Amino acid sequence: MDCSDAILETPAAAYELLLKSAIAIPLSHYLAAALFCFIVVLYNFLEFHFLQDLLTGFRGAPIFLTYNTSSEIYHGVVSKCRTLHGRYLATPWLSNPHIQTSFLNFFGRPPVFTYRRQMFHASDGGTFALDWLLHSDVSGVAVQNDNVLAKDDATPIVIIIPGLTSDSASPYMKHLVFGTAKNGWNVVVSNHRGLGGVSITTDCFYNAGWTEDVREVINHLHKEYYASPLFVVGTSIGANILVKYLGEDGENVPIAGAAAVCSPWDLLIGSRFISRSLIQKLYDRALTIGLQGYAQLHETRYTRLANWDGIIKSRSVRDFDTHATCLVGKYETVDTFYRRCSSSAFIGQVSVPLLCISALDDPVCTTEAIPWDECRGNKNVVLATSLHGGHLAFFEGITGSRLWWVRAVNEFLGVLLSSPYMHKQNKRKVLGLILLLCKLRSIKAPIST
Ligand SMILES: *[C@@H]1O[C@H](CO)[C@@H](O)[C@H](O)[C@H]1NC(C)=O
């Protein structure tokens, strides 16, 4: 009675009592509470989603599709894709975008197979490798021929454009290549210049907006394998290159359909994003180390063409682009390079069926850059976004040996192939262009003689 009266009477007495009780609690209890708070903060800071997955009974989250309501590509193709109308659930022990993305890069559990290599010589003297995996290589029907592919083979061909500093040996590439070949297609990875163990043979390097090599490879394959429909899949920076190419050439591409996975979309927004927070800066550093590794392979040329000292001292992708990409590619400033090469500005002109896939928790290519309205504005484009997945990871299944996006892309290409919606190159426009060139030449001819 005395005690409670005292509390009611003076606040000072109440605080004293509180302090006494606080002191009476053992230190270990405080430590346990602090540890619990720390774990909660860390769980949220690192974007774990195991509890959410558990509470939703491991059903995963639905895929969100963005498209123009009158899009034939949606109604005729994507609406028939079960993967895109299902849900994505991350592998439970990888239920975190950073862990997924790191696991993919350090382990990745790629399927084991060997490519058939073909060297490609570009018109400017540049050289790079085309790495093939044929359907017959993985189907068990071993038809060993020295020629990479018979010219009149009508098996559809999927051309793959890898991400920044990735090549055909990267784990996610192997998942995509193997999955696609198993599905009945012939697959070819168009490695970037200076990667895949091939030396640079001219002063021209690839960059995020370099579409010339893709264009040449596609035109070459179209001429060489005239009977095969051609499809293209770009990943990360490769997706940016792909969409930019499709936008630049519009109707005039010999491509039946395409998929852009985890594209950065807007390089300027992307550059601001990865230099903002602590975690993103780690990705920035990792990408820079990759770029510096690439530069080391071609040191003599970079020393002559760019600022070698700056390259070595680069702490971010932006630094690297300042000291290397802008000087080699002759861009006035880094921002000019980013603005001109961002694929979001080209999506409106894409004239082939295009499936875009992005994860909303992608730690490298931010959702801030996704061109939602532009995707809705173009009837050829369907954008699929998932809540989770990280950057190019999307591991699924309890063993984490499959990537969801590989399955989604393969289903989309398969449905597209058996639909009437594959794109056909506008031959009349090509003819018009040839006629125009002939005219220009005939006008020029009398002047030059
Ligand atoms: C859908 O496409 C039509 C015609 O191309 C266009 O006028 C309309 O604005 C598009 N819808 C959206 C929501 O962008």
XYZ file of C-alpha atoms and ligand atoms in Angstrom:
463
model
C 0.000 0.000 0.000
C 2.778 2.396 0.959
C 4.667 1.704 -2.180
C 1.817 2.361 -4.655
C 0.859 5.481 -2.733
C 4.380 6.760 -3.155
C 4.179 6.241 -6.925
C 0.943 8.148 -7.135
C 2.306 10.956 -5.021
C 5.598 11.900 -6.681
C 6.901 11.229 -10.177
C 10.460 11.141 -8.831
C 9.577 8.153 -6.676
C 7.984 6.418 -9.647
C 11.151 6.881 -11.760
C 13.263 5.637 -8.897
C 11.205 2.496 -8.689
C 11.458 2.039 -12.450
C 15.244 2.397 -12.330
C 15.457 -0.104 -9.480
C 13.458 -2.659 -11.451
C 15.548 -1.956 -14.560
C 18.736 -2.647 -12.635
C 17.245 -5.852 -11.261
C 16.880 -7.316 -14.810
C 19.981 -9.388 -15.702
C 22.353 -8.033 -18.384
C 21.935 -11.158 -20.485
C 18.250 -10.313 -20.999
C 19.201 -6.898 -22.337
C 21.731 -8.476 -24.677
C 19.107 -10.909 -25.938
C 16.678 -8.043 -26.580
C 19.367 -6.031 -28.377
C 20.250 -9.037 -30.492
C 16.595 -9.514 -31.408
C 16.273 -5.852 -32.468
C 19.497 -6.115 -34.440
C 18.205 -9.185 -36.282
C 14.898 -7.457 -37.100
C 16.709 -4.405 -38.469
C 19.155 -6.545 -40.425
C 16.340 -8.726 -41.793
C 14.617 -5.659 -43.192
C 17.773 -3.853 -44.249
C 19.003 -6.847 -46.237
C 15.515 -7.407 -47.655
C 15.018 -10.991 -46.490
C 11.552 -12.335 -47.324
C 11.612 -15.782 -45.729
C 8.931 -14.908 -43.143
C 6.637 -13.400 -45.769
C 7.067 -16.559 -47.852
C 6.395 -18.716 -44.796
C 3.284 -16.741 -43.802
C 1.869 -17.043 -47.325
C 2.388 -20.813 -47.148
C 5.249 -20.791 -49.689
C 2.864 -19.979 -52.523
C 5.042 -17.218 -53.919
C 3.849 -13.911 -55.316
C 1.886 -13.435 -58.550
C 3.624 -12.036 -61.620
C 2.437 -8.573 -62.568
C 1.932 -8.020 -66.305
C 1.964 -4.594 -67.960
C 0.731 -4.263 -71.550
C -1.506 -2.282 -73.855
C -5.070 -3.560 -73.474
C -5.383 -3.958 -77.249
C -2.038 -5.791 -77.600
C -2.296 -8.832 -79.889
C 0.985 -10.112 -78.495
C -0.622 -10.237 -75.059
C -3.931 -11.748 -76.150
C -2.468 -14.126 -78.738
C 0.764 -15.203 -77.042
C 1.409 -14.137 -73.453
C -2.128 -14.967 -72.271
C -1.317 -18.600 -73.135
C 1.907 -18.654 -71.088
C 1.242 -20.455 -67.808
C 4.530 -19.434 -66.204
C 3.734 -15.747 -66.657
C 0.250 -16.246 -65.216
C 1.544 -18.239 -62.263
C 3.483 -17.186 -59.204
C 7.167 -17.004 -58.448
C 8.490 -18.450 -55.193
C 12.188 -18.086 -54.416
C 14.141 -21.113 -53.207
C 13.514 -20.899 -49.412
C 17.202 -20.844 -48.435
C 17.803 -18.097 -51.003
C 14.870 -15.881 -50.018
C 16.813 -12.657 -50.335
C 17.757 -10.660 -53.463
C 21.384 -10.179 -52.422
C 21.944 -13.793 -51.462
C 20.284 -14.959 -54.715
C 22.348 -12.602 -56.830
C 25.631 -13.474 -55.077
C 24.879 -17.188 -55.149
C 24.281 -16.965 -58.898
C 27.616 -15.265 -59.479
C 29.779 -17.319 -57.138
C 28.199 -20.749 -57.560
C 25.155 -20.613 -59.789
C 24.998 -24.394 -60.205
C 25.337 -24.201 -64.007
C 24.616 -27.248 -66.166
C 27.729 -28.881 -67.618
C 28.243 -28.932 -71.384
C 30.690 -27.661 -74.007
C 30.082 -25.131 -76.738
C 31.117 -25.260 -80.378
C 33.040 -22.081 -81.063
C 32.884 -20.071 -84.266
C 34.919 -16.878 -84.727
C 33.023 -13.918 -86.109
C 34.811 -11.216 -88.078
C 32.956 -7.898 -88.054
C 33.189 -5.488 -90.981
C 35.456 -3.080 -89.058
C 38.033 -5.802 -88.447
C 36.763 -6.616 -84.952
C 36.718 -10.243 -83.833
C 34.566 -12.024 -81.309
C 33.314 -15.511 -80.540
C 29.965 -17.104 -81.298
C 29.451 -20.051 -78.959
C 26.896 -22.591 -80.160
C 24.918 -25.273 -78.408
C 22.645 -27.189 -80.766
C 19.472 -28.983 -79.863
C 21.071 -32.175 -81.211
C 23.956 -31.700 -78.725
C 21.634 -32.089 -75.745
C 18.855 -34.280 -77.114
C 20.894 -37.475 -76.948
C 20.674 -37.976 -80.724
C 24.362 -37.507 -81.366
C 24.748 -36.279 -84.919
C 28.356 -35.180 -84.963
C 29.093 -33.012 -87.927
C 32.084 -30.721 -88.273
C 29.996 -27.984 -89.751
C 28.351 -26.074 -86.938
C 24.920 -26.182 -88.531
C 23.414 -27.287 -91.847
C 22.369 -24.246 -93.867
C 18.877 -25.494 -94.630
C 18.172 -26.614 -91.068
C 14.871 -24.994 -90.089
C 15.330 -25.368 -86.325
C 14.699 -21.941 -84.780
C 17.823 -20.158 -83.555
C 18.022 -18.188 -80.321
C 20.778 -15.572 -80.235
C 21.868 -14.546 -76.742
C 23.467 -11.267 -75.712
C 25.231 -11.520 -72.327
C 25.426 -8.839 -69.619
C 28.295 -6.554 -68.677
C 31.637 -8.435 -68.488
C 29.753 -11.763 -68.799
C 30.370 -14.311 -71.501
C 29.093 -17.724 -72.544
C 30.777 -19.324 -69.502
C 28.849 -17.282 -66.903
C 26.548 -19.526 -64.825
C 23.314 -17.734 -65.777
C 24.274 -17.922 -69.468
C 24.766 -21.683 -69.160
C 21.356 -22.064 -67.489
C 19.706 -20.131 -70.321
C 21.642 -21.824 -73.133
C 21.115 -25.339 -71.828
C 17.428 -24.806 -71.007
C 16.756 -23.339 -74.455
C 18.660 -26.058 -76.348
C 16.802 -28.740 -74.353
C 13.587 -27.075 -75.409
C 14.332 -27.880 -79.036
C 16.201 -24.812 -80.271
C 19.672 -24.105 -81.558
C 21.354 -21.538 -79.357
C 24.232 -19.170 -80.023
C 25.839 -16.791 -77.541
C 27.172 -13.673 -79.212
C 30.050 -12.853 -76.864
C 31.058 -9.231 -76.453
C 34.317 -8.038 -77.991
C 37.328 -8.814 -75.850
C 35.556 -11.480 -73.774
C 35.398 -15.269 -73.871
C 39.170 -15.473 -74.244
C 39.294 -13.574 -77.552
C 41.678 -10.652 -78.104
C 40.530 -7.239 -79.284
C 41.623 -6.734 -82.901
C 40.590 -3.104 -83.499
C 40.374 0.068 -81.414
C 36.676 -0.507 -80.956
C 35.326 -1.892 -77.673
C 31.751 -2.826 -76.806
C 29.659 -0.726 -74.432
C 26.098 -0.586 -73.089
C 24.824 1.015 -76.280
C 26.987 -0.788 -78.853
C 24.436 -2.389 -81.200
C 26.638 -2.802 -84.278
C 27.912 -6.300 -83.431
C 24.436 -7.626 -82.656
C 23.157 -6.185 -85.938
C 25.967 -7.792 -87.944
C 25.596 -11.179 -86.231
C 21.830 -11.177 -86.779
C 22.119 -10.192 -90.444
C 24.810 -12.820 -90.964
C 22.757 -15.586 -89.347
C 19.654 -14.493 -91.269
C 21.551 -14.818 -94.567
C 23.321 -18.029 -93.600
C 20.387 -19.941 -92.091
C 17.551 -18.534 -94.170
C 15.166 -21.333 -93.175
C 15.377 -20.715 -89.412
C 13.304 -18.155 -87.563
C 15.586 -16.023 -85.391
C 14.892 -14.991 -81.794
C 17.062 -12.901 -79.486
C 17.372 -12.920 -75.705
C 19.340 -10.165 -73.971
C 20.257 -10.180 -70.284
C 21.146 -7.134 -68.158
C 23.336 -4.822 -70.292
C 22.678 -7.286 -73.124
C 18.944 -6.546 -72.716
C 19.689 -2.833 -72.998
C 21.682 -3.440 -76.188
C 18.894 -5.647 -77.576
C 16.059 -3.157 -76.963
C 18.171 -0.299 -78.326
C 18.911 -2.321 -81.471
C 15.227 -3.269 -81.928
C 14.218 0.386 -81.499
C 16.894 1.701 -83.844
C 15.987 -0.649 -86.680
C 12.208 -0.803 -86.126
C 10.390 -2.883 -88.743
C 13.613 -3.657 -90.542
C 14.878 -6.512 -88.337
C 14.951 -10.179 -89.403
C 13.853 -11.157 -85.887
C 10.705 -13.146 -85.097
C 10.588 -12.241 -81.406
C 12.737 -11.273 -78.432
C 13.063 -11.208 -74.663
C 14.849 -8.642 -72.496
C 15.649 -9.895 -68.996
C 16.631 -7.597 -66.117
C 17.482 -4.633 -68.308
C 18.862 -1.508 -66.628
C 16.542 0.518 -68.961
C 17.904 3.919 -68.005
C 21.653 4.085 -67.456
C 21.565 7.527 -65.876
C 18.967 6.530 -63.274
C 20.894 3.272 -62.781
C 24.130 5.128 -62.208
C 22.516 7.407 -59.614
C 20.921 4.378 -57.933
C 24.064 2.285 -57.478
C 25.996 5.160 -55.968
C 23.291 6.016 -53.420
C 23.170 3.557 -50.521
C 25.725 1.383 -48.774
C 24.563 -1.923 -50.248
C 24.282 -0.569 -53.778
C 27.803 0.842 -53.518
C 29.053 -2.699 -52.921
C 27.515 -3.749 -56.245
C 29.051 -0.680 -57.865
C 32.472 -1.770 -56.536
C 31.959 -5.350 -57.688
C 30.985 -4.227 -61.192
C 33.979 -1.879 -61.296
C 36.350 -4.694 -60.331
C 34.847 -6.747 -63.177
C 35.380 -3.884 -65.622
C 38.944 -3.370 -64.414
C 39.567 -7.077 -64.974
C 38.285 -6.649 -68.521
C 40.547 -3.620 -68.995
C 43.584 -5.560 -67.706
C 43.068 -8.064 -70.522
C 43.484 -5.278 -73.052
C 45.929 -3.036 -71.201
C 48.060 -1.904 -74.136
C 45.088 -0.686 -76.136
C 43.449 1.009 -73.143
C 46.764 2.697 -72.286
C 46.887 4.170 -75.786
C 43.195 5.047 -76.166
C 42.102 5.946 -72.642
C 43.360 7.067 -69.248
C 45.010 3.973 -67.790
C 45.836 5.602 -64.480
C 42.197 6.624 -64.091
C 41.005 3.120 -64.950
C 43.182 1.548 -62.265
C 42.050 4.097 -59.675
C 38.338 3.826 -60.556
C 36.108 3.219 -57.524
C 32.800 3.113 -59.395
C 31.334 2.260 -62.791
C 30.948 5.981 -63.386
C 34.707 6.483 -62.797
C 35.462 3.661 -65.211
C 33.124 5.131 -67.826
C 34.781 8.538 -67.374
C 38.302 7.202 -67.867
C 37.625 4.424 -70.364
C 34.214 4.157 -72.082
C 33.808 7.875 -72.888
C 37.329 8.227 -74.264
C 37.204 5.056 -76.368
C 33.596 5.593 -77.505
C 34.092 9.356 -78.024
C 31.244 10.542 -75.790
C 31.568 14.116 -74.470
C 30.521 13.264 -70.914
C 29.454 10.207 -68.938
C 25.897 11.518 -68.671
C 25.775 12.003 -72.459
C 26.825 8.375 -72.860
C 24.190 7.208 -70.367
C 21.414 9.299 -71.934
C 22.155 8.264 -75.507
C 22.488 4.573 -74.732
C 19.471 4.082 -72.457
C 17.071 1.598 -74.017
C 14.016 3.232 -72.395
C 14.191 5.856 -75.143
C 13.961 3.148 -77.826
C 11.164 0.931 -76.505
C 8.490 2.874 -78.397
C 9.989 1.912 -81.772
C 10.274 -1.821 -81.076
C 8.351 -3.643 -83.836
C 8.791 -7.287 -82.836
C 7.027 -9.217 -80.057
C 9.094 -8.434 -76.984
C 8.784 -9.930 -73.505
C 10.529 -7.950 -70.765
C 11.168 -9.450 -67.335
C 12.351 -7.560 -64.262
C 12.386 -8.249 -60.537
C 11.194 -5.430 -58.317
C 13.929 -6.258 -55.774
C 16.738 -6.265 -58.366
C 19.666 -4.776 -56.421
C 21.528 -3.629 -59.557
C 18.901 -2.557 -62.094
C 16.460 -0.462 -60.108
C 12.676 -0.434 -60.576
C 12.923 3.359 -60.708
C 14.161 3.013 -64.286
C 11.409 0.704 -65.601
C 9.528 2.487 -68.443
C 5.999 1.392 -67.442
C 4.135 3.893 -69.619
C 6.311 3.281 -72.669
C 5.691 -0.476 -72.353
C 1.922 0.183 -72.178
C 2.242 2.483 -75.181
C 3.763 -0.162 -77.475
C 1.468 -3.039 -78.431
C 4.438 -5.283 -79.226
C 5.721 -5.174 -75.665
C 4.653 -7.124 -72.590
C 6.433 -6.400 -69.331
C 6.418 -9.032 -66.574
C 7.537 -7.944 -63.115
C 7.946 -10.141 -60.068
C 8.186 -9.092 -56.450
C 11.353 -11.117 -55.882
C 14.161 -12.617 -57.918
C 17.206 -10.360 -57.543
C 19.382 -9.625 -60.550
C 19.043 -12.445 -63.134
C 18.708 -14.997 -60.330
C 15.073 -16.073 -59.746
C 16.170 -19.408 -58.235
C 13.293 -21.809 -57.744
C 12.720 -25.278 -56.325
C 14.017 -26.591 -53.019
C 17.423 -27.509 -54.494
C 17.839 -24.115 -56.192
C 19.023 -25.629 -59.452
C 16.565 -23.885 -61.798
C 16.035 -20.247 -62.779
C 12.419 -19.101 -63.153
C 13.098 -16.555 -65.909
C 14.722 -19.189 -68.149
C 11.486 -21.189 -67.966
C 9.359 -18.081 -68.588
C 11.414 -16.973 -71.609
C 11.394 -20.481 -73.095
C 7.638 -20.823 -72.744
C 7.086 -17.397 -74.317
C 9.333 -18.197 -77.300
C 7.671 -21.599 -77.728
C 4.126 -20.163 -77.750
C 5.227 -17.354 -80.067
C 6.767 -19.857 -82.500
C 3.490 -21.741 -82.846
C 1.422 -18.546 -83.158
C 0.732 -16.305 -86.168
C 2.344 -13.352 -84.367
C 6.018 -13.833 -85.203
C 7.484 -10.711 -86.758
C 8.399 -10.762 -90.443
C 10.976 -8.351 -91.761
C 9.407 -5.635 -93.827
C 10.894 -6.575 -97.184
C 9.292 -3.645 -98.988
C 11.090 -1.157 -96.764
C 14.409 -2.948 -97.286
C 13.818 -2.837 -101.032
C 13.009 0.865 -100.769
C 16.259 1.440 -98.906
C 18.246 -0.426 -101.575
C 16.550 1.616 -104.315
C 17.340 4.800 -102.421
C 20.991 3.797 -102.079
C 21.149 3.022 -105.809
C 19.671 6.432 -106.560
C 22.184 8.169 -104.285
C 25.020 6.346 -105.976
C 23.796 7.230 -109.451
C 23.557 10.881 -108.395
C 27.025 10.808 -106.919
C 28.582 8.919 -109.821
C 28.831 11.794 -112.342
C 30.331 14.095 -109.687
C 33.102 11.707 -108.718
C 34.144 10.967 -112.318
C -2.434 1.493 -76.464
O -2.139 1.631 -77.839
C -2.877 2.631 -78.502
C -2.565 2.568 -79.965
O -1.246 2.248 -80.233
C -2.555 3.982 -77.895
O -3.285 5.013 -78.543
C -2.889 3.961 -76.418
O -2.507 5.171 -75.832
C -2.150 2.804 -75.739
N -2.580 2.691 -74.371
C -1.810 3.063 -73.344
C -2.401 2.857 -72.006
O -0.714 3.563 -73.480
